[in-house]
């Protein structure tokens, strides 16, 4: 159905089968390692549908909640080629024309897949989603990077937890036997995150979880002794002249991303781009496209360039910072070696990094 002849692992196979067997109104949490193909789950929800479901194949909506614009763009590009869906699929702030098209298609039940932030789902898309649910045309709500419901939803972006209220509203609007399924995907699911998801999305329904997490063997981990900023700059520049490419250079702050991009251009790097929270929509799409096409040697990024961005052949991931959580580190290291070949992880910390992380 999606042009694949085999699963990447037994874990992916078990996850796909569990997801497509979720009963109406039920919830499923899936934990798979980075690079194990979680996106195939919602692609199959759209193209194959659920076991014994009575929604018509060509009229339905699967809402996929994504935390970053770059991830929504990445998923859209993949879904257009894999599922043959016509764009737009990614709901993005500031693009009213495309967003209105998506909202109308959702209300009519013809959108197929829609990638949107929790803020958009709880706001602009709430009414179209309710209308799709009332017509029995809302197949599923998929929450990608579901650990963020616990990590970000308590204070940083509360809409992640408000999704539970939206879900209850959509469940109550649906005709009998046509309630949406809720599928939550993550590579870094702690006990705390799982309990939060259970309390928000599993209190009154079938709630199951499936974990097939393992430490991926591809990355080789290197940690430099803590140093000062000037020494770090010299060490990271030297590393970038020698590590295998394509490479990602991660920092925490927008200003640091801008500074590193300038340094690399001045050092003679030609195929280098930067992506952070203030990068515009069109530029994000261009950078994600270039990265996926193998047209870049280095991307300088904050965590805005990370979650779920898929390109198989990235060879090196360098951190000129200390990530604020182990989850963030695991996610970002997971950009490398997704083709199963060896990859490099290098952290070059300074004394100030821990305070910034805290």
Tab-separated table of C-alpha atoms in Angstrom:
chain	number	residue	atom	x	y	z
A	1	UNK	CA	0.000	0.000	0.000
A	2	UNK	CA	2.901	2.402	0.642
A	3	UNK	CA	5.547	0.874	-1.608
A	4	UNK	CA	7.464	-1.004	1.111
A	5	UNK	CA	8.363	-4.676	0.758
A	6	UNK	CA	9.558	-5.312	4.326
A	7	UNK	CA	9.506	-3.917	7.847
A	8	UNK	CA	12.621	-2.342	9.359
A	9	UNK	CA	12.311	-4.459	12.503
A	10	UNK	CA	10.023	-6.825	14.387
A	11	UNK	CA	9.166	-3.864	16.601
A	12	UNK	CA	7.917	-1.828	13.645
A	13	UNK	CA	5.832	-4.771	12.433
A	14	UNK	CA	4.256	-5.251	15.874
A	15	UNK	CA	3.573	-1.507	16.145
A	16	UNK	CA	1.864	-1.317	12.732
A	17	UNK	CA	-0.326	-4.344	13.485
A	18	UNK	CA	-1.275	-3.026	16.926
A	19	UNK	CA	-2.065	0.428	15.514
A	20	UNK	CA	-4.303	-0.874	12.703
A	21	UNK	CA	-6.124	-3.109	15.211
A	22	UNK	CA	-7.022	-0.242	17.574
A	23	UNK	CA	-10.796	-0.342	18.255
A	24	UNK	CA	-13.070	2.709	17.764
A	25	UNK	CA	-12.446	5.209	20.557
A	26	UNK	CA	-9.349	3.331	21.720
A	27	UNK	CA	-5.887	4.703	22.494
A	28	UNK	CA	-2.470	3.201	21.753
A	29	UNK	CA	1.009	4.404	22.759
A	30	UNK	CA	3.895	3.189	20.560
A	31	UNK	CA	7.559	3.537	21.556
A	32	UNK	CA	10.062	2.753	18.774
A	33	UNK	CA	13.709	3.865	18.384
A	34	UNK	CA	14.550	6.917	16.266
A	35	UNK	CA	14.805	5.957	12.608
A	36	UNK	CA	12.599	2.884	12.974
A	37	UNK	CA	9.834	4.274	10.763
A	38	UNK	CA	7.064	5.538	13.039
A	39	UNK	CA	5.684	7.662	10.185
A	40	UNK	CA	4.726	4.468	8.325
A	41	UNK	CA	2.035	3.961	10.978
A	42	UNK	CA	-0.015	7.038	10.076
A	43	UNK	CA	0.662	6.536	6.361
A	44	UNK	CA	-0.937	3.081	6.683
A	45	UNK	CA	-3.790	4.415	8.825
A	46	UNK	CA	-4.620	6.602	5.827
A	47	UNK	CA	-3.968	4.166	2.966
A	48	UNK	CA	-5.172	0.899	4.553
A	49	UNK	CA	-7.449	2.002	7.394
A	50	UNK	CA	-8.314	0.160	10.584
A	51	UNK	CA	-9.348	-3.473	10.895
A	52	UNK	CA	-13.133	-3.843	10.359
A	53	UNK	CA	-13.613	-0.066	10.056
A	54	UNK	CA	-16.553	1.146	8.003
A	55	UNK	CA	-15.187	4.517	6.893
A	56	UNK	CA	-15.069	4.840	3.127
A	57	UNK	CA	-11.514	4.677	1.798
A	58	UNK	CA	-11.451	7.961	-0.087
A	59	UNK	CA	-13.272	10.168	2.435
A	60	UNK	CA	-11.635	10.448	5.820
A	61	UNK	CA	-9.258	12.560	7.877
A	62	UNK	CA	-6.266	11.474	9.938
A	63	UNK	CA	-4.984	14.359	12.052
A	64	UNK	CA	-1.272	14.140	12.902
A	65	UNK	CA	-0.134	16.465	15.693
A	66	UNK	CA	3.457	17.668	15.171
A	67	UNK	CA	5.545	19.867	17.511
A	68	UNK	CA	7.509	21.837	14.893
A	69	UNK	CA	6.831	23.365	11.480
A	70	UNK	CA	9.925	21.660	10.057
A	71	UNK	CA	8.583	18.232	11.037
A	72	UNK	CA	5.183	18.996	9.493
A	73	UNK	CA	6.904	20.030	6.245
A	74	UNK	CA	9.029	16.858	6.325
A	75	UNK	CA	5.965	14.636	6.839
A	76	UNK	CA	4.050	16.473	4.094
A	77	UNK	CA	6.800	15.904	1.522
A	78	UNK	CA	6.938	12.211	2.415
A	79	UNK	CA	3.145	11.739	2.392
A	80	UNK	CA	2.779	13.411	-1.000
A	81	UNK	CA	5.220	10.910	-2.542
A	82	UNK	CA	4.246	7.795	-0.532
A	83	UNK	CA	0.458	8.212	-0.279
A	84	UNK	CA	-0.115	10.217	-3.465
A	85	UNK	CA	-2.035	12.908	-1.569
A	86	UNK	CA	-2.386	16.399	-3.068
A	87	UNK	CA	-0.826	19.197	-0.997
A	88	UNK	CA	-1.334	21.197	1.147
A	89	UNK	CA	-1.133	18.728	4.041
A	90	UNK	CA	0.795	20.816	6.608
A	91	UNK	CA	-1.129	23.558	8.428
A	92	UNK	CA	1.340	26.431	8.925
A	93	UNK	CA	0.899	29.795	10.574
A	94	UNK	CA	0.911	32.741	8.176
A	95	UNK	CA	-0.259	30.823	5.112
A	96	UNK	CA	-3.966	31.651	5.146
A	97	UNK	CA	-4.754	30.462	1.615
A	98	UNK	CA	-3.402	26.942	2.146
A	99	UNK	CA	-4.765	26.773	5.692
A	100	UNK	CA	-8.278	27.615	4.475
A	101	UNK	CA	-8.040	24.832	1.885
A	102	UNK	CA	-7.019	22.358	4.615
A	103	UNK	CA	-9.828	23.494	6.954
A	104	UNK	CA	-12.450	23.108	4.187
A	105	UNK	CA	-11.162	19.653	3.200
A	106	UNK	CA	-11.212	18.493	6.846
A	107	UNK	CA	-14.822	19.637	7.290
A	108	UNK	CA	-15.772	17.768	4.090
A	109	UNK	CA	-13.821	14.654	5.140
A	110	UNK	CA	-11.601	14.728	2.033
A	111	UNK	CA	-8.269	15.932	3.493
A	112	UNK	CA	-6.693	12.495	4.062
A	113	UNK	CA	-3.655	13.344	6.206
A	114	UNK	CA	-3.273	16.691	7.983
A	115	UNK	CA	-0.147	17.736	9.906
A	116	UNK	CA	-0.804	20.463	12.458
A	117	UNK	CA	0.473	21.864	15.732
A	118	UNK	CA	-1.585	21.320	18.906
A	119	UNK	CA	-2.306	25.069	18.897
A	120	UNK	CA	-3.865	24.842	15.413
A	121	UNK	CA	-5.855	21.697	16.286
A	122	UNK	CA	-7.300	23.275	19.447
A	123	UNK	CA	-7.895	26.602	17.661
A	124	UNK	CA	-8.505	27.218	13.953
A	125	UNK	CA	-9.117	23.555	13.094
A	126	UNK	CA	-11.379	22.726	16.037
A	127	UNK	CA	-14.669	23.398	14.247
A	128	UNK	CA	-13.713	21.617	10.963
A	129	UNK	CA	-12.526	18.603	13.024
A	130	UNK	CA	-15.834	18.524	14.916
A	131	UNK	CA	-17.777	18.581	11.643
A	132	UNK	CA	-15.656	15.719	10.260
A	133	UNK	CA	-16.221	13.732	13.478
A	134	UNK	CA	-20.002	14.278	13.323
A	135	UNK	CA	-20.010	12.893	9.783
A	136	UNK	CA	-17.988	9.824	10.853
A	137	UNK	CA	-15.097	10.998	8.696
A	138	UNK	CA	-12.433	11.519	11.391
A	139	UNK	CA	-10.357	8.345	11.491
A	140	UNK	CA	-7.646	9.104	13.978
A	141	UNK	CA	-5.688	11.605	16.000
A	142	UNK	CA	-1.981	10.701	15.893
A	143	UNK	CA	0.314	12.546	18.309
A	144	UNK	CA	3.872	12.462	16.966
A	145	UNK	CA	6.652	12.922	19.567
A	146	UNK	CA	4.061	12.170	22.266
A	147	UNK	CA	6.555	12.517	25.148
A	148	UNK	CA	6.172	16.288	24.668
A	149	UNK	CA	2.645	16.092	26.137
A	150	UNK	CA	4.378	15.500	29.476
A	151	UNK	CA	7.569	17.526	28.864
A	152	UNK	CA	6.138	20.644	27.203
A	153	UNK	CA	2.440	20.491	28.035
A	154	UNK	CA	2.684	21.460	31.702
A	155	UNK	CA	3.867	25.031	31.118
A	156	UNK	CA	5.682	25.691	27.864
A	157	UNK	CA	2.919	24.773	25.366
A	158	UNK	CA	-0.184	23.829	27.318
A	159	UNK	CA	-2.146	22.963	24.160
A	160	UNK	CA	-0.322	19.616	24.152
A	161	UNK	CA	-2.387	18.661	27.215
A	162	UNK	CA	-5.504	20.482	25.989
A	163	UNK	CA	-5.578	17.890	23.174
A	164	UNK	CA	-7.248	15.519	25.657
A	165	UNK	CA	-10.236	17.858	25.931
A	166	UNK	CA	-10.391	18.217	22.132
A	167	UNK	CA	-10.308	14.431	21.821
A	168	UNK	CA	-13.214	13.957	24.250
A	169	UNK	CA	-15.209	16.550	22.306
A	170	UNK	CA	-14.550	14.733	19.010
A	171	UNK	CA	-15.347	11.314	20.530
A	172	UNK	CA	-18.735	12.527	21.776
A	173	UNK	CA	-19.555	14.063	18.374
A	174	UNK	CA	-18.986	10.841	16.398
A	175	UNK	CA	-21.781	8.442	15.307
A	176	UNK	CA	-21.866	5.027	17.052
A	177	UNK	CA	-18.948	2.800	15.987
A	178	UNK	CA	-17.156	5.627	14.164
A	179	UNK	CA	-15.236	7.259	17.005
A	180	UNK	CA	-11.689	8.328	16.221
A	181	UNK	CA	-8.696	6.282	17.374
A	182	UNK	CA	-5.850	7.984	19.259
A	183	UNK	CA	-2.297	6.820	18.504
A	184	UNK	CA	0.701	8.323	20.318
A	185	UNK	CA	4.233	7.856	18.920
A	186	UNK	CA	7.611	8.462	20.576
A	187	UNK	CA	11.205	7.273	20.725
A	188	UNK	CA	11.808	8.517	24.272
A	189	UNK	CA	8.982	7.518	26.578
A	190	UNK	CA	9.668	7.622	30.334
A	191	UNK	CA	7.367	6.131	32.979
A	192	UNK	CA	6.254	9.660	33.825
A	193	UNK	CA	5.379	10.417	30.191
A	194	UNK	CA	3.408	7.171	29.859
A	195	UNK	CA	1.395	7.845	33.019
A	196	UNK	CA	0.587	11.378	31.822
A	197	UNK	CA	-0.653	9.978	28.500
A	198	UNK	CA	-2.685	7.316	30.308
A	199	UNK	CA	-4.404	9.885	32.559
A	200	UNK	CA	-5.133	12.287	29.680
A	201	UNK	CA	-6.039	9.873	26.867
A	202	UNK	CA	-6.911	6.561	28.491
A	203	UNK	CA	-9.153	7.100	31.494
A	204	UNK	CA	-12.457	6.021	29.966
A	205	UNK	CA	-11.402	3.910	26.950
A	206	UNK	CA	-9.274	1.002	25.774
A	207	UNK	CA	-5.680	2.086	26.467
A	208	UNK	CA	-2.752	-0.044	25.310
A	209	UNK	CA	0.981	0.554	24.976
A	210	UNK	CA	3.652	-1.172	22.926
A	211	UNK	CA	7.387	-0.604	23.392
A	212	UNK	CA	10.217	-1.991	21.257
A	213	UNK	CA	12.918	0.481	22.241
A	214	UNK	CA	16.599	-0.345	21.958
A	215	UNK	CA	19.832	1.624	21.966
A	216	UNK	CA	20.740	2.057	18.311
A	217	UNK	CA	24.189	0.675	17.498
A	218	UNK	CA	25.168	3.136	14.756
A	219	UNK	CA	26.470	6.186	16.708
A	220	UNK	CA	29.972	6.255	18.197
A	221	UNK	CA	29.950	8.679	21.159
A	222	UNK	CA	32.749	11.201	21.822
A	223	UNK	CA	32.710	13.759	24.654
A	224	UNK	CA	35.357	16.501	24.828
A	225	UNK	CA	36.611	17.847	28.177
A	226	UNK	CA	34.745	20.980	29.282
A	227	UNK	CA	36.510	24.087	28.038
A	228	UNK	CA	36.009	27.828	27.407
A	229	UNK	CA	34.101	29.357	24.475
A	230	UNK	CA	37.133	30.355	22.400
A	231	UNK	CA	38.644	26.877	22.654
A	232	UNK	CA	35.315	25.276	21.784
A	233	UNK	CA	35.000	27.391	18.643
A	234	UNK	CA	38.456	26.247	17.515
A	235	UNK	CA	37.760	22.591	18.352
A	236	UNK	CA	34.353	22.483	16.628
A	237	UNK	CA	35.732	24.227	13.524
A	238	UNK	CA	38.565	21.715	13.389
A	239	UNK	CA	36.123	18.826	13.853
A	240	UNK	CA	33.856	20.061	11.051
A	241	UNK	CA	36.806	20.074	8.659
A	242	UNK	CA	37.400	16.369	9.347
A	243	UNK	CA	34.220	14.546	10.412
A	244	UNK	CA	32.274	12.633	7.759
A	245	UNK	CA	29.452	14.584	6.153
A	246	UNK	CA	26.563	15.372	5.968
A	247	UNK	CA	26.720	16.708	9.527
A	248	UNK	CA	24.422	18.560	11.905
A	249	UNK	CA	25.829	21.134	14.342
A	250	UNK	CA	23.411	21.591	17.253
A	251	UNK	CA	23.230	24.608	19.555
A	252	UNK	CA	20.598	25.730	22.071
A	253	UNK	CA	20.084	29.421	21.284
A	254	UNK	CA	19.120	31.240	18.068
A	255	UNK	CA	22.014	33.694	18.457
A	256	UNK	CA	24.483	30.806	18.633
A	257	UNK	CA	23.032	29.275	15.436
A	258	UNK	CA	23.455	32.591	13.613
A	259	UNK	CA	27.020	33.007	14.890
A	260	UNK	CA	28.058	29.477	13.893
A	261	UNK	CA	26.550	29.836	10.437
A	262	UNK	CA	28.556	33.035	9.895
A	263	UNK	CA	31.767	31.337	11.127
A	264	UNK	CA	31.332	28.374	8.798
A	265	UNK	CA	30.648	30.559	5.748
A	266	UNK	CA	33.732	32.640	6.591
A	267	UNK	CA	35.740	29.415	6.974
A	268	UNK	CA	34.861	28.487	3.397
A	269	UNK	CA	31.975	26.034	3.870
A	270	UNK	CA	29.687	26.359	0.852
A	271	UNK	CA	26.853	23.868	1.378
A	272	UNK	CA	25.772	25.049	4.829
A	273	UNK	CA	22.383	26.324	6.099
A	274	UNK	CA	20.915	27.245	9.501
A	275	UNK	CA	17.462	26.435	10.890
A	276	UNK	CA	15.996	27.656	14.181
A	277	UNK	CA	12.693	28.786	15.693
A	278	UNK	CA	12.774	32.129	13.865
A	279	UNK	CA	13.432	30.698	10.391
A	280	UNK	CA	10.581	31.590	8.018
A	281	UNK	CA	8.196	29.028	6.524
A	282	UNK	CA	9.456	29.136	2.931
A	283	UNK	CA	13.078	28.919	4.048
A	284	UNK	CA	12.298	25.947	6.325
A	285	UNK	CA	10.697	24.070	3.441
A	286	UNK	CA	13.705	24.799	1.247
A	287	UNK	CA	16.232	23.655	3.899
A	288	UNK	CA	14.332	20.460	4.769
A	289	UNK	CA	14.075	19.689	1.052
A	290	UNK	CA	17.800	20.280	0.478
A	291	UNK	CA	18.670	18.135	3.510
A	292	UNK	CA	16.487	15.262	2.285
A	293	UNK	CA	18.009	15.547	-1.210
A	294	UNK	CA	21.588	15.361	0.130
A	295	UNK	CA	22.390	18.863	-1.156
A	296	UNK	CA	23.868	20.127	2.151
A	297	UNK	CA	27.103	19.290	3.975
A	298	UNK	CA	26.233	20.969	7.283
A	299	UNK	CA	23.029	22.201	8.924
A	300	UNK	CA	23.436	24.442	11.965
A	301	UNK	CA	20.316	23.967	14.049
A	302	UNK	CA	18.580	24.433	17.360
A	303	UNK	CA	16.161	21.737	18.524
A	304	UNK	CA	13.740	23.186	15.915
A	305	UNK	CA	15.756	21.091	13.443
A	306	UNK	CA	15.443	17.677	14.978
A	307	UNK	CA	12.319	15.855	16.005
A	308	UNK	CA	11.482	13.385	13.260
A	309	UNK	CA	13.453	15.020	10.419
A	310	UNK	CA	14.356	12.003	8.327
A	311	UNK	CA	17.393	11.664	6.068
A	312	UNK	CA	19.142	8.318	5.975
A	313	UNK	CA	22.737	9.264	5.285
A	314	UNK	CA	23.662	11.859	7.944
A	315	UNK	CA	27.057	10.798	9.285
A	316	UNK	CA	27.944	13.194	12.131
A	317	UNK	CA	26.037	15.028	14.869
A	318	UNK	CA	28.027	17.631	16.811
A	319	UNK	CA	26.729	19.441	19.895
A	320	UNK	CA	28.347	22.828	20.644
A	321	UNK	CA	26.101	22.908	23.719
A	322	UNK	CA	24.736	20.664	26.459
A	323	UNK	CA	21.149	19.574	25.615
A	324	UNK	CA	18.709	20.343	28.434
A	325	UNK	CA	17.372	16.768	28.596
A	326	UNK	CA	18.624	13.299	27.748
A	327	UNK	CA	15.537	12.985	25.515
A	328	UNK	CA	16.644	15.946	23.404
A	329	UNK	CA	20.160	14.478	23.102
A	330	UNK	CA	18.796	11.055	22.074
A	331	UNK	CA	16.461	12.605	19.501
A	332	UNK	CA	19.203	14.751	17.963
A	333	UNK	CA	21.859	12.027	17.910
A	334	UNK	CA	19.162	9.958	16.190
A	335	UNK	CA	19.446	12.189	13.090
A	336	UNK	CA	22.667	10.286	12.283
A	337	UNK	CA	23.097	6.774	10.896
A	338	UNK	CA	19.474	6.172	9.951
A	339	UNK	CA	20.653	4.084	6.994
A	340	UNK	CA	22.138	1.539	9.444
A	341	UNK	CA	25.736	2.629	8.783
A	342	UNK	CA	28.188	4.018	11.353
A	343	UNK	CA	27.677	7.572	12.609
A	344	UNK	CA	29.535	9.950	14.926
A	345	UNK	CA	28.280	11.855	17.970
A	346	UNK	CA	30.560	14.571	19.399
A	347	UNK	CA	29.778	16.913	22.315
A	348	UNK	CA	32.079	19.881	23.000
A	349	UNK	CA	30.817	21.531	26.229
A	350	UNK	CA	31.828	24.718	28.075
A	351	UNK	CA	31.312	25.665	31.709
A	352	UNK	CA	28.367	27.949	30.847
A	353	UNK	CA	26.339	25.270	29.021
A	354	UNK	CA	24.852	23.637	32.108
A	355	UNK	CA	23.394	26.934	33.335
A	356	UNK	CA	21.856	27.574	29.878
A	357	UNK	CA	20.414	24.037	29.851
A	358	UNK	CA	18.900	24.512	33.304
